Coordinates of C-alpha atoms in Angstrom, one line a residue:
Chain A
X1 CA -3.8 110.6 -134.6
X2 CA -2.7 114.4 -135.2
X3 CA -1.2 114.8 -132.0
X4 CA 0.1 111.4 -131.2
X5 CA 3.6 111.4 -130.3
X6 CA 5.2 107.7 -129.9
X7 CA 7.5 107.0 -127.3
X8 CA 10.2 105.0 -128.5
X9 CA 13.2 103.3 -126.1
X10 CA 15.7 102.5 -128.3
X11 CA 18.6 99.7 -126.5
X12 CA 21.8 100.5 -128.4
X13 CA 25.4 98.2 -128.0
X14 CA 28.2 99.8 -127.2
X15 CA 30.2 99.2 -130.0
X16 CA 28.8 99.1 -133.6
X17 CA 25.9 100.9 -133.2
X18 CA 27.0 102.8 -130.9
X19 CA 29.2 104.5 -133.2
X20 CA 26.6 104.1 -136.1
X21 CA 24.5 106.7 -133.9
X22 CA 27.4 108.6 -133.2
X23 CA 28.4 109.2 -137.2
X24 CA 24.5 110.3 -137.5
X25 CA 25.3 113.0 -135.3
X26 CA 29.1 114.0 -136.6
X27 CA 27.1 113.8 -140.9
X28 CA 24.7 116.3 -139.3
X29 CA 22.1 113.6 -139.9
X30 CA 18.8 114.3 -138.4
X31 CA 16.2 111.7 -136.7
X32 CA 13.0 112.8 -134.4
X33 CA 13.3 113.3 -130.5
X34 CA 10.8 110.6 -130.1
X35 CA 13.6 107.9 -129.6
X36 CA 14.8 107.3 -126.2
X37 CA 18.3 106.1 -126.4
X38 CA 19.4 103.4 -123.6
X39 CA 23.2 102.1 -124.0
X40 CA 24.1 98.4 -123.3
X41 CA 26.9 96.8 -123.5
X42 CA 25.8 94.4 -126.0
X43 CA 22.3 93.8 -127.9
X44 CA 22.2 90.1 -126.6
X45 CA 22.4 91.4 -123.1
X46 CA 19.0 93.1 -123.5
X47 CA 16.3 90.7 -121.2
X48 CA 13.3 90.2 -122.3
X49 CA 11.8 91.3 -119.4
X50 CA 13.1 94.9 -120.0
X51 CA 11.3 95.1 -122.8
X52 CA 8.4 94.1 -121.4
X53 CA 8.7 96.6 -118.9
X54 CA 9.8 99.5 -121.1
X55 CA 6.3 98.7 -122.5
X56 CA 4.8 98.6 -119.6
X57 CA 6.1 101.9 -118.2
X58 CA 4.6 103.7 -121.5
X59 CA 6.9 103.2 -124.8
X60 CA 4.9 102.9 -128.0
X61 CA 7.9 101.2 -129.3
X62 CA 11.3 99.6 -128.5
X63 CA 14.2 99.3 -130.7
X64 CA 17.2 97.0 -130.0
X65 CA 20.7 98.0 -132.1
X66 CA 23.3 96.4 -132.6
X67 CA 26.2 95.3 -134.6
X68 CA 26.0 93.3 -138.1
X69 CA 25.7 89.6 -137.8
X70 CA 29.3 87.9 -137.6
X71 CA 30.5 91.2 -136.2
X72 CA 29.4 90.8 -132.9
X73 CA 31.7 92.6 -130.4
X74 CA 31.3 89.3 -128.5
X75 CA 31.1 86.8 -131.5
X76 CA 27.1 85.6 -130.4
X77 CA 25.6 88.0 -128.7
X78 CA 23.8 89.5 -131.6
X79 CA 22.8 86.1 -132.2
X80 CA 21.1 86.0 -129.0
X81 CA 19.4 88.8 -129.4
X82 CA 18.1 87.5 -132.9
X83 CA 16.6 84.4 -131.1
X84 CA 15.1 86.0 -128.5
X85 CA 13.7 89.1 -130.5
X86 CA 11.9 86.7 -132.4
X87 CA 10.6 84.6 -129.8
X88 CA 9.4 87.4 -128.3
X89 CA 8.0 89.6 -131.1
X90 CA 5.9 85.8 -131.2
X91 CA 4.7 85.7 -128.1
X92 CA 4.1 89.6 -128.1
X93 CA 1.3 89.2 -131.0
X94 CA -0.3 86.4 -129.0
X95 CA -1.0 89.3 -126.7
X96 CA -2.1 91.7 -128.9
X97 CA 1.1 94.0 -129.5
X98 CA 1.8 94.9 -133.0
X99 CA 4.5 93.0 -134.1
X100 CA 5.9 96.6 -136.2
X101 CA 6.1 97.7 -132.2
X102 CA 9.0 95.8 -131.4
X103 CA 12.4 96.0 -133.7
X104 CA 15.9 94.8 -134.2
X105 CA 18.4 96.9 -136.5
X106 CA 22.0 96.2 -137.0
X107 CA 23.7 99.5 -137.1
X108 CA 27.8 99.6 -138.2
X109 CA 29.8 103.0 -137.9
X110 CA 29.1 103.9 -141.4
X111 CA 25.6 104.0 -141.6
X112 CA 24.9 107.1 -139.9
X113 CA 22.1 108.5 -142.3
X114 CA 20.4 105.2 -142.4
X115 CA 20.0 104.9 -138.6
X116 CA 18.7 108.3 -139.3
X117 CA 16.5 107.0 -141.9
X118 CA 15.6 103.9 -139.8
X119 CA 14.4 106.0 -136.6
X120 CA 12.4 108.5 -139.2
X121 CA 10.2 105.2 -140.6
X122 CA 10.0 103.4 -137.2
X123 CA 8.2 106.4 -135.9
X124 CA 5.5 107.3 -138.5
X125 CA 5.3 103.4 -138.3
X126 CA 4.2 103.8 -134.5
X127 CA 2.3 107.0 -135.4
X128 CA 0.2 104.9 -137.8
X129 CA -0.2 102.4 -135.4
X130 CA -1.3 104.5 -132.0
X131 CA -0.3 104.6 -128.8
X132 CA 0.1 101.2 -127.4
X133 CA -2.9 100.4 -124.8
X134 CA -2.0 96.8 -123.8
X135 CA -0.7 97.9 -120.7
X136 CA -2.8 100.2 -119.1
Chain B
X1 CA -40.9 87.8 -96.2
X2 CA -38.0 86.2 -93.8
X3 CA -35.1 84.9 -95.6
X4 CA -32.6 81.8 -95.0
X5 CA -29.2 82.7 -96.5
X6 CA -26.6 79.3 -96.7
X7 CA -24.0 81.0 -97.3
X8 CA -21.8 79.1 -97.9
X9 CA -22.9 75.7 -98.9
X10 CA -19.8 73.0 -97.5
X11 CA -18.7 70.1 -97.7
X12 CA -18.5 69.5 -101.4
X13 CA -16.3 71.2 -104.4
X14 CA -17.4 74.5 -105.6
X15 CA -19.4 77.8 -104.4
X16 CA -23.0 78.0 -104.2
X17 CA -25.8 79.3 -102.2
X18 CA -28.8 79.0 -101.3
X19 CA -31.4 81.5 -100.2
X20 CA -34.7 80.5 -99.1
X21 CA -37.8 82.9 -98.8
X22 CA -40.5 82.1 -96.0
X23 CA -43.9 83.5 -96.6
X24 CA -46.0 84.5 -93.7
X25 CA -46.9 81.1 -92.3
X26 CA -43.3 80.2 -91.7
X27 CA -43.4 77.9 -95.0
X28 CA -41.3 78.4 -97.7
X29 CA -42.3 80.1 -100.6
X30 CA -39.5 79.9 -102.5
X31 CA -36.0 78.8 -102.6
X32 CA -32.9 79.4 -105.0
X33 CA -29.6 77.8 -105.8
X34 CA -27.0 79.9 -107.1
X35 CA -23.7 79.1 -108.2
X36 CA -21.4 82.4 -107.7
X37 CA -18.4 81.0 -109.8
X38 CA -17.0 81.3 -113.3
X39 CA -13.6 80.7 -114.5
X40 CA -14.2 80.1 -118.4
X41 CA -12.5 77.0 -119.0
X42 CA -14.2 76.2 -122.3
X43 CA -13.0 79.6 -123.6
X44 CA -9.3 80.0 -122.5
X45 CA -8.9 76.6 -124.1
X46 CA -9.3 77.1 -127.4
X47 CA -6.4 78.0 -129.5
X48 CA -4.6 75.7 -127.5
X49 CA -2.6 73.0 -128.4
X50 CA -4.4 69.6 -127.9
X51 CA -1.7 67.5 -125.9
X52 CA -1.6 70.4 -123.4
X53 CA -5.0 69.8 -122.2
X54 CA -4.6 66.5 -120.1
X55 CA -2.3 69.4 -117.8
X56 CA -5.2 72.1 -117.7
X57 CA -8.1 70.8 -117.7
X58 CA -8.0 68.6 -114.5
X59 CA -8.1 72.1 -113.0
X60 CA -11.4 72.8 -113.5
X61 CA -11.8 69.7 -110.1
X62 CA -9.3 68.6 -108.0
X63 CA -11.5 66.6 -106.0
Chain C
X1 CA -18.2 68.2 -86.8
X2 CA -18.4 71.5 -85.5
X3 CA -15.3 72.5 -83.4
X4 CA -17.1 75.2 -82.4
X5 CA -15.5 79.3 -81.7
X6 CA -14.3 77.8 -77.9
X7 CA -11.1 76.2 -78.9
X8 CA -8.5 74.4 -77.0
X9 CA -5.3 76.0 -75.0
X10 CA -2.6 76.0 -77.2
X11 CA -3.8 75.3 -80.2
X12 CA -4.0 77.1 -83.3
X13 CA -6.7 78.5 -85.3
X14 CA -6.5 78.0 -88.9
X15 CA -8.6 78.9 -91.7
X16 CA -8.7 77.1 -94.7
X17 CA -10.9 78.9 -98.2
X18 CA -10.4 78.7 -101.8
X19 CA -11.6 81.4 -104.4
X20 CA -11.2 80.6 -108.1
X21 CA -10.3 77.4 -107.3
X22 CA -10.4 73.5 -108.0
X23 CA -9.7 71.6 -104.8
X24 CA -7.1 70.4 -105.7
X25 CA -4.9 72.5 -102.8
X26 CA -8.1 71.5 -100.1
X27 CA -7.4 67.7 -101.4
X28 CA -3.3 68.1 -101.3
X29 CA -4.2 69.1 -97.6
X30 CA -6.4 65.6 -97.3
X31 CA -3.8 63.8 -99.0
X32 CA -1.3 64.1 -96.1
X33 CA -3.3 61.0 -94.9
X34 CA -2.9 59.7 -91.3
X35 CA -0.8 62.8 -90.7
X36 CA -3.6 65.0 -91.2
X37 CA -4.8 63.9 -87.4
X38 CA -1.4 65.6 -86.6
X39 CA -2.5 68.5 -87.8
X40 CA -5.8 68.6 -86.1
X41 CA -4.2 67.9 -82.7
X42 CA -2.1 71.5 -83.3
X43 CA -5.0 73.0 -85.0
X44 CA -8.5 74.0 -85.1
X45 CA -10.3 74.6 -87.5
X46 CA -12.3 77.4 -87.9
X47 CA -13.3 77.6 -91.4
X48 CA -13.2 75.0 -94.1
X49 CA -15.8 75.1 -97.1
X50 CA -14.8 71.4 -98.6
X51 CA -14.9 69.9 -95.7
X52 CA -17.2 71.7 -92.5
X53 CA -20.1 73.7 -92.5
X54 CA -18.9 76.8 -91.3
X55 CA -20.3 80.2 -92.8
X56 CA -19.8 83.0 -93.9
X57 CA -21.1 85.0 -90.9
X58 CA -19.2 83.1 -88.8
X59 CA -16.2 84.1 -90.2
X60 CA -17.5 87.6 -90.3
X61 CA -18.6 87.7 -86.4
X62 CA -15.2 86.9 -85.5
X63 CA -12.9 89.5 -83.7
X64 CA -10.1 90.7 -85.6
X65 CA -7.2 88.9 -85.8
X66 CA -8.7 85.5 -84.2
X67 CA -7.6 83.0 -86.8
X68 CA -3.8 82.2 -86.6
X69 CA -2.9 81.5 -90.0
X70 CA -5.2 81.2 -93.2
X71 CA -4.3 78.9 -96.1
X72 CA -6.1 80.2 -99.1
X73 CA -5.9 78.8 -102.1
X74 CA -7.3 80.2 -105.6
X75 CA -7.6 83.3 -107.4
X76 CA -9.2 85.9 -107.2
X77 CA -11.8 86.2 -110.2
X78 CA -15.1 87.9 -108.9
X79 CA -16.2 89.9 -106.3
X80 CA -17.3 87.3 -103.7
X81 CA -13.2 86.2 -103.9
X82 CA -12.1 89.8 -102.8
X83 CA -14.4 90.2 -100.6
X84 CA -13.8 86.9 -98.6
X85 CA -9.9 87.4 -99.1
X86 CA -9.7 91.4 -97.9
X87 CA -12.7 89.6 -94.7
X88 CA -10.0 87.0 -94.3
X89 CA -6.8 89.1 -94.1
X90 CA -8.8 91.2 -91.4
X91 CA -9.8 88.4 -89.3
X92 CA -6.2 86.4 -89.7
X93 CA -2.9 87.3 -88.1
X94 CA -0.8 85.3 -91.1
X95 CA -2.0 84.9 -94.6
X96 CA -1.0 82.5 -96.8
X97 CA -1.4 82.1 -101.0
X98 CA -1.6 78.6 -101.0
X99 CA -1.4 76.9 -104.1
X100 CA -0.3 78.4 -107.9
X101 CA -3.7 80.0 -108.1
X102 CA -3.3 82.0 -104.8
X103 CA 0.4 83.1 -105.8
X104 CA 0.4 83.4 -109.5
X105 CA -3.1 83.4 -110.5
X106 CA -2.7 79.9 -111.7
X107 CA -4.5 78.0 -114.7
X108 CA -7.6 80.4 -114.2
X109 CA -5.6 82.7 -115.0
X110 CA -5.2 81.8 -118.5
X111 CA -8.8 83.7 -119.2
X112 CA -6.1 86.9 -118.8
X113 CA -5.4 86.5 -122.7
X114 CA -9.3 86.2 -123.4
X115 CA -12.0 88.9 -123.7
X116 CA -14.2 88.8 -120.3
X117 CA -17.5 89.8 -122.5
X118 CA -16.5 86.3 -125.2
X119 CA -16.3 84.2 -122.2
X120 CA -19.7 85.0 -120.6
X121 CA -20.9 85.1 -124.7
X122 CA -19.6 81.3 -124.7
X123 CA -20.3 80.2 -121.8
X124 CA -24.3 81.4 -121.4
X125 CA -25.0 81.4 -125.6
X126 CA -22.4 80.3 -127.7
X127 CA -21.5 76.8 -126.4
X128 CA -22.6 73.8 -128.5
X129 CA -23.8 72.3 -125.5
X130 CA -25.8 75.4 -124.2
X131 CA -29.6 75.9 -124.5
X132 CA -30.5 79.2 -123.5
X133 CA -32.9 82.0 -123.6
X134 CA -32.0 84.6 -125.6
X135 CA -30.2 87.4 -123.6
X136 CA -30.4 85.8 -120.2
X137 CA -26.8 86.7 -118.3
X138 CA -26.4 86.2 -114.9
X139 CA -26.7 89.6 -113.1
X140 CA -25.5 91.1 -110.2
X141 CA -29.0 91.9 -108.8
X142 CA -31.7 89.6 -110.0
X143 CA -35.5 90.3 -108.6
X144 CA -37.3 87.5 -108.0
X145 CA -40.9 87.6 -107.0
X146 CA -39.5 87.0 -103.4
X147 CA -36.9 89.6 -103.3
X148 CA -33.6 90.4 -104.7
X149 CA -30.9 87.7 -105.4
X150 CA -27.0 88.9 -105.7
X151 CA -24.2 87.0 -107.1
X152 CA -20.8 88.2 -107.7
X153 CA -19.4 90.7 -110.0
X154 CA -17.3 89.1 -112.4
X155 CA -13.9 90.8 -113.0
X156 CA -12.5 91.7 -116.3
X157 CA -9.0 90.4 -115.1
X158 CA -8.0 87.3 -112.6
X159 CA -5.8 88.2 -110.2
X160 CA -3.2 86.6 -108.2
X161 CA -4.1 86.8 -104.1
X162 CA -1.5 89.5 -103.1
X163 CA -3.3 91.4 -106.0
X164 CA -6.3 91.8 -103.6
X165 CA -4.6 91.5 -100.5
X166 CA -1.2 91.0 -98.2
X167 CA 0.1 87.9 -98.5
X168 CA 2.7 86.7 -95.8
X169 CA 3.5 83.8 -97.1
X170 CA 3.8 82.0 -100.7
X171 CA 3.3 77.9 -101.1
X172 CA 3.5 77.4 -104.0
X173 CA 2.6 74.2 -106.3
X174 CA -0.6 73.1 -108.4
X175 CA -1.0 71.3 -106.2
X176 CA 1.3 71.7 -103.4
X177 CA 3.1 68.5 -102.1
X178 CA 1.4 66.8 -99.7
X179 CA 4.9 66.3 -97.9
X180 CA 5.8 70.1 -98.3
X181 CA 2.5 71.2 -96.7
X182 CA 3.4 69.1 -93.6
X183 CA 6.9 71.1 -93.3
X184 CA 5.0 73.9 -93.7
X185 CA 2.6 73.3 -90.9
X186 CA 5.2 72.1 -88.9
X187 CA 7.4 74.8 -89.4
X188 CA 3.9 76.9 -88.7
X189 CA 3.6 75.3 -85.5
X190 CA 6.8 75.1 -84.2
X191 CA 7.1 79.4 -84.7
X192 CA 10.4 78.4 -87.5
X193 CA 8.8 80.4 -90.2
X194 CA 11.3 83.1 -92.5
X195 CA 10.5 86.5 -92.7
X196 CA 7.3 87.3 -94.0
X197 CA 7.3 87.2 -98.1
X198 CA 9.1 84.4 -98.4
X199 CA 8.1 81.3 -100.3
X200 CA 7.8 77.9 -98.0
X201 CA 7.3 74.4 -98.8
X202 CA 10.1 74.5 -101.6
X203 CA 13.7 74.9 -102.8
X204 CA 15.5 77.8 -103.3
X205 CA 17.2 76.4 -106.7
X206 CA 16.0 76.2 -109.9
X207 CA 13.7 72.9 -110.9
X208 CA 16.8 71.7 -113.0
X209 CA 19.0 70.9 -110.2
X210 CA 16.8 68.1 -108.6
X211 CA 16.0 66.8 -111.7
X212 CA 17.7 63.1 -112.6
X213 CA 18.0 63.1 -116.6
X214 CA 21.2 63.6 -118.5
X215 CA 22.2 66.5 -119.3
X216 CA 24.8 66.9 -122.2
X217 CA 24.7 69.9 -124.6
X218 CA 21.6 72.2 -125.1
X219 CA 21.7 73.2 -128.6
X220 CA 18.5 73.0 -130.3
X221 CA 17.6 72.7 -134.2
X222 CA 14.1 72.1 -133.8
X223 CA 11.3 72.2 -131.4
X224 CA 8.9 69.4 -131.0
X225 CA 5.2 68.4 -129.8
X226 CA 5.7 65.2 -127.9
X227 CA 3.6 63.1 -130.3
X228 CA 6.0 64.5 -133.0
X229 CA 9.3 62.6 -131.8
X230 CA 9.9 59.3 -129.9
X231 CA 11.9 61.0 -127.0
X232 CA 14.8 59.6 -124.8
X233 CA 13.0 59.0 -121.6
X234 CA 16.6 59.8 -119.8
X235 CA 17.7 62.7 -121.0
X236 CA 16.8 66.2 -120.6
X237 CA 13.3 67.1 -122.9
X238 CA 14.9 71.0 -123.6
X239 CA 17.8 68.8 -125.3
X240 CA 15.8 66.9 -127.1
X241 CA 13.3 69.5 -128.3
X242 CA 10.2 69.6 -126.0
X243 CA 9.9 72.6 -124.0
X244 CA 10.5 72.3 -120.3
X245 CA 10.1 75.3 -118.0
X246 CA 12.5 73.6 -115.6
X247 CA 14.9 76.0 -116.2
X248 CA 12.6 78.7 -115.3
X249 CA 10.7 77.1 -112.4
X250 CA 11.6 76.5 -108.6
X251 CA 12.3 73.2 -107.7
X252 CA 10.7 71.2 -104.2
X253 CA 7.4 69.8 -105.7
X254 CA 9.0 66.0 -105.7
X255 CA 12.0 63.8 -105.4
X256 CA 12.4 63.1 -108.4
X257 CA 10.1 66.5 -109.9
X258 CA 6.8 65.2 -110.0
X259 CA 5.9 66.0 -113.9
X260 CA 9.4 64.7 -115.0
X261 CA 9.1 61.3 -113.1
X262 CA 5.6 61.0 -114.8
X263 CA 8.1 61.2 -118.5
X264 CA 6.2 64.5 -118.8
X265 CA 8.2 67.9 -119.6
X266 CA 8.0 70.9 -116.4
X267 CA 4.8 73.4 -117.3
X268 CA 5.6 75.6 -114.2
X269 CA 3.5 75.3 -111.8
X270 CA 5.8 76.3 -108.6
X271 CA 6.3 79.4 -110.4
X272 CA 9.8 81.0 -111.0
X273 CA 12.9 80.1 -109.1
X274 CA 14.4 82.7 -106.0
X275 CA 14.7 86.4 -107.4
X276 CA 13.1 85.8 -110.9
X277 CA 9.7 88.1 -110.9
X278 CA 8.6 87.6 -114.3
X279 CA 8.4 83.3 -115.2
X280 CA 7.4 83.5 -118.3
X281 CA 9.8 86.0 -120.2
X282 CA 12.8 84.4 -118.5
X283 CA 11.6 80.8 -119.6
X284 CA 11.7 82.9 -123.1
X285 CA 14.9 84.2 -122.3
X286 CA 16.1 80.5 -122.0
X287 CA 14.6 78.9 -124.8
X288 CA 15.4 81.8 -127.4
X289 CA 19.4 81.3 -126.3
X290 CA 19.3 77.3 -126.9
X291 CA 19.0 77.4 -130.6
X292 CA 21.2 76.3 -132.5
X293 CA 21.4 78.5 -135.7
X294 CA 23.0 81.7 -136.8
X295 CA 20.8 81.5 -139.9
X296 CA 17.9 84.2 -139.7
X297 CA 15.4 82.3 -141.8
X298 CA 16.4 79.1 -139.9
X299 CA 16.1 80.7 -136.6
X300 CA 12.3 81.8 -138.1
X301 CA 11.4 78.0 -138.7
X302 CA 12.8 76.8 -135.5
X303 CA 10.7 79.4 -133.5
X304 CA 7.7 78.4 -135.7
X305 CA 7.8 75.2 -133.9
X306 CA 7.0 76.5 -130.8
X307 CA 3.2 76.1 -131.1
X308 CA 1.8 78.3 -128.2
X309 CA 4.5 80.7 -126.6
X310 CA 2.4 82.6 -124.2
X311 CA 0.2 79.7 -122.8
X312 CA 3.3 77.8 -122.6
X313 CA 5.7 79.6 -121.0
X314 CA 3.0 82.0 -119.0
X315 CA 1.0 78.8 -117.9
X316 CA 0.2 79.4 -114.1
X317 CA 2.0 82.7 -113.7
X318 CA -0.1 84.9 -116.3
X319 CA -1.7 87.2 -113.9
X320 CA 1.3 87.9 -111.2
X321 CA 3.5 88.1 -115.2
X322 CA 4.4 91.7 -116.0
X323 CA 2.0 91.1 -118.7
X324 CA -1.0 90.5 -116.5
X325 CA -3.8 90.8 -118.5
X326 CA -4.7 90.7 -122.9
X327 CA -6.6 94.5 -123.5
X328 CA -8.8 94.6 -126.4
X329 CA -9.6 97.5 -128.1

């Protein structure tokens, strides 16, 4: 897979890893263009069935960021997202997507490089894996 | 060779049809049943869990 | 009885067919008893598989447009089903998906998460109950000494019937309520229908709202099969454990819901409430934000007790679901 390039959407909260991504940038830390960032306003507002669909419109990969468990902008939304990531990364596999394809990262403001770090390994990962053809 | 399509057969559950092939005489040479349907009950079943089948598998009749 | 293309001033011509289908809707249609002969004073009918021996090329030597309103009910798995539907939509001035199979796809559909080549394997070879020649499919085109013989192709995917087609309206129900269908025909008959796309026959509210069990807190520290707990036959199952797509599903099949009544949790089958498009991830949705843990390897065994996510939750609605159909590579 050479020429492969995956297409990642990446849901990111507006608080904690908002300004985890944004310390990336101001440390001069460097992650590939592949990830489409999305900003919400919190990761346990992100609906299942926008995943699904960012699938289904074409990304190899979908990321959901957000802030540190107990630091939750919003005290449970985090939690949420937790529960429902799982649940869905589940029922996912039933249907033949890669579990690797679907990932939640807590992201504070001081982790910068390792966001950078987090969206470098996430995309070999997808490289490795191909481009996703459940929904063609 | 004159054919008789039933096309649908009615008045029971199910598709099928029947074509019937007359030889020269008017009599029939030969007929055939076919049964045009396939859902594939006895493969999207498996894997399932057991106490969910009592709700799926009166679907295959509801006559 | 053969009503015959000469019908009566004033009434209406219906059409009633089924593609991947059971009966069930054709029986749910039977099963408005007595009433039914109130139905057949506003309506003839034209075309009814189950029950009169219309054909095919009847159907076909119609004009355009001469059948008032067709009930079909179904999938559509093969060729033949397409055919008939898109022959069907010409020759009807209002179409209706009638039953779960017709607007979701339905149990049928549940071949969606399996290979199309593994269930013709099984079915012709692999079952234990088979005995078959060795490599003997049915074809599209078979010669016979005789002639040719055709039969359908079968599709690699099951659709739902505004896949194939334009569906005006939705009933929805697996199968519809005998009681519903009557308001529907009424409302048919008496020109009170919505504007076209709507669903008929049911609520607009979610399944939870006519349903009679107690309802206290929905935190959840472990899911359950039903033969795994002894279960509170008044309260709500999502409360207690067992998964219940009430949340998830529009209400209208019965007073009390028909499954619930029956001390049986909700699987769906009136597909998802008003404005929901995808059933199956918001039932998801719903169960993923009732447990009751903030422990990640607790959350883990709690979701390990759901045993089958996608045939659960995606029961009747896989192929109208944004998922649609399993691909194999």
């Amino acid at each position: 897979m050479d020429n492969f390039e995956p297409k990642i959407i990446g849901f990111y909260c507006n608080w904690s890893s908002q300004m985890g991504i944004d310390s990336a940038g101001v440390e001069g830390a460097s992650y590939p263009p592949n990830l489409r960032l999305i900003r919400v306003m919190c990761s346990g507002s992100v609906d299942p069935e926008v995943i699904i669909d960012a699938f289904k419109k074409g990304a190899d990969g979908v990321v959901i960021l957000g802030c540190h468990l107990g630091n939750c902008h919003y005290r449970n939304g985090n939690y949420n997202a937790l529960r429902r990531y799982r649940l869905l990364q589940k029922m996912l596999e039933q249907f033949g997507l890669e579990k690797e394809r679907l990932r939640l990262e807590w992201v504070s403001v001081a982790e910068g490089k390792r966001f950078a770090g987090l969206v470098g390994e996430i995309t070999e990962e997808l490289r490795r894996l191909g481009p996703l053809r459940q929904f063609s | 060779m004159k054919t008789i399509s039933i096309d649908p057969i009615t008045r029971l559950e199910g598709h099928g049809k029947i074509e019937i092939f007359l030889n020269d005489q008017g009599n029939v040479e030969n007929a055939y049943f076919q049964v045009p349907e396939l859902r594939g009950f006895e493969v999207f079943c498996l894997g399932r869990p057991v106490e969910e089948l009592p709700r799926i598998v009166p679907r295959i009749c509801g006559v | 009885m053969r009503a015959g293309r000469k019908t009566v001033m004033g009434k209406l011509k219906f059409a009633i067919y089924w593609g991947a289908a059971c009966g069930g809707c054709d029986v749910a249609v039977v099963d408005t008893h007595e009433k039914l002969l109130d139905i057949a004073a506003a309506a003839d009918i034209l075309f009814w598989p189950v029950a009169m021996d219309f054909k095919y090329h009847d159907v076909e030597e119609m004009a355009d447009k001469n059948i008032d309103v067709c009930l079909f009910s179904g999938a559509v798995r093969n060729s033949e089903n397409e055919h008939i539907a898109k022959l069907l939509r010409a020759k009807s001035k209002v179409m209706v998906a009638f039953g779960a199979c017709a607007q979701l796809g339905g149990i049928p559909g549940l071949a969606n998460e399996k290979r199309r080549q593994d269930i013709l394997d099984f079915v012709y070879h692999g079952s234990p109950s088979t005995v078959s020649q060795k490599g003997i499919y049915p074809q599209e085109i078979t010669s016979v000494p005789e002639g040719k013989l055709k039969l359908p192709k079968f599709y690699d995917a099951v659709m739902a019937l505004d896949q194939a087609v334009e569906v005006d309206y939705y009933v929805p129900g697996c199968p519809p309520e005998p009681a519903r269908i009557l308001e529907v025909i009424n409302a048919i008959v008496t020109g009170n229908l919505p504007p076209k796309g709507a669903v008929v026959g049911a609520l607009d509210k979610a399944l939870c709202d006519s349903c009679p069990r107690k309802r206290e807190e929905k935190r959840v520290k472990a899911f359950y099969r039903p033969h795994e707990i002894l279960f509170d036959p008044e309260r709500c199952f999502l409360e207690q454990g067992l998964i219940c797509l009430g949340p998830a599903t529009r209400g209208g099949c019965s007073d009390p819901p028909r499954c619930i009544r029956s001390n049986m949790p909700c699987r769906g089958c009136y597909g998802p409430p008003p404005d929901i498009t995808d059933q199956g991830a918001k039932m998801l949705s719903a169960v993923g934000s009732i447990i009751d843990s903030q422990d990640p390897e607790e959350i883990e065994k709690i979701i390990d007790g759901i045993a089958d996510p996608l045939g659960t939750f995606y029961r009747f609605g896989l192929p109208a679901s944004a998922l649609r159909k399993k691909r194999f590579s």
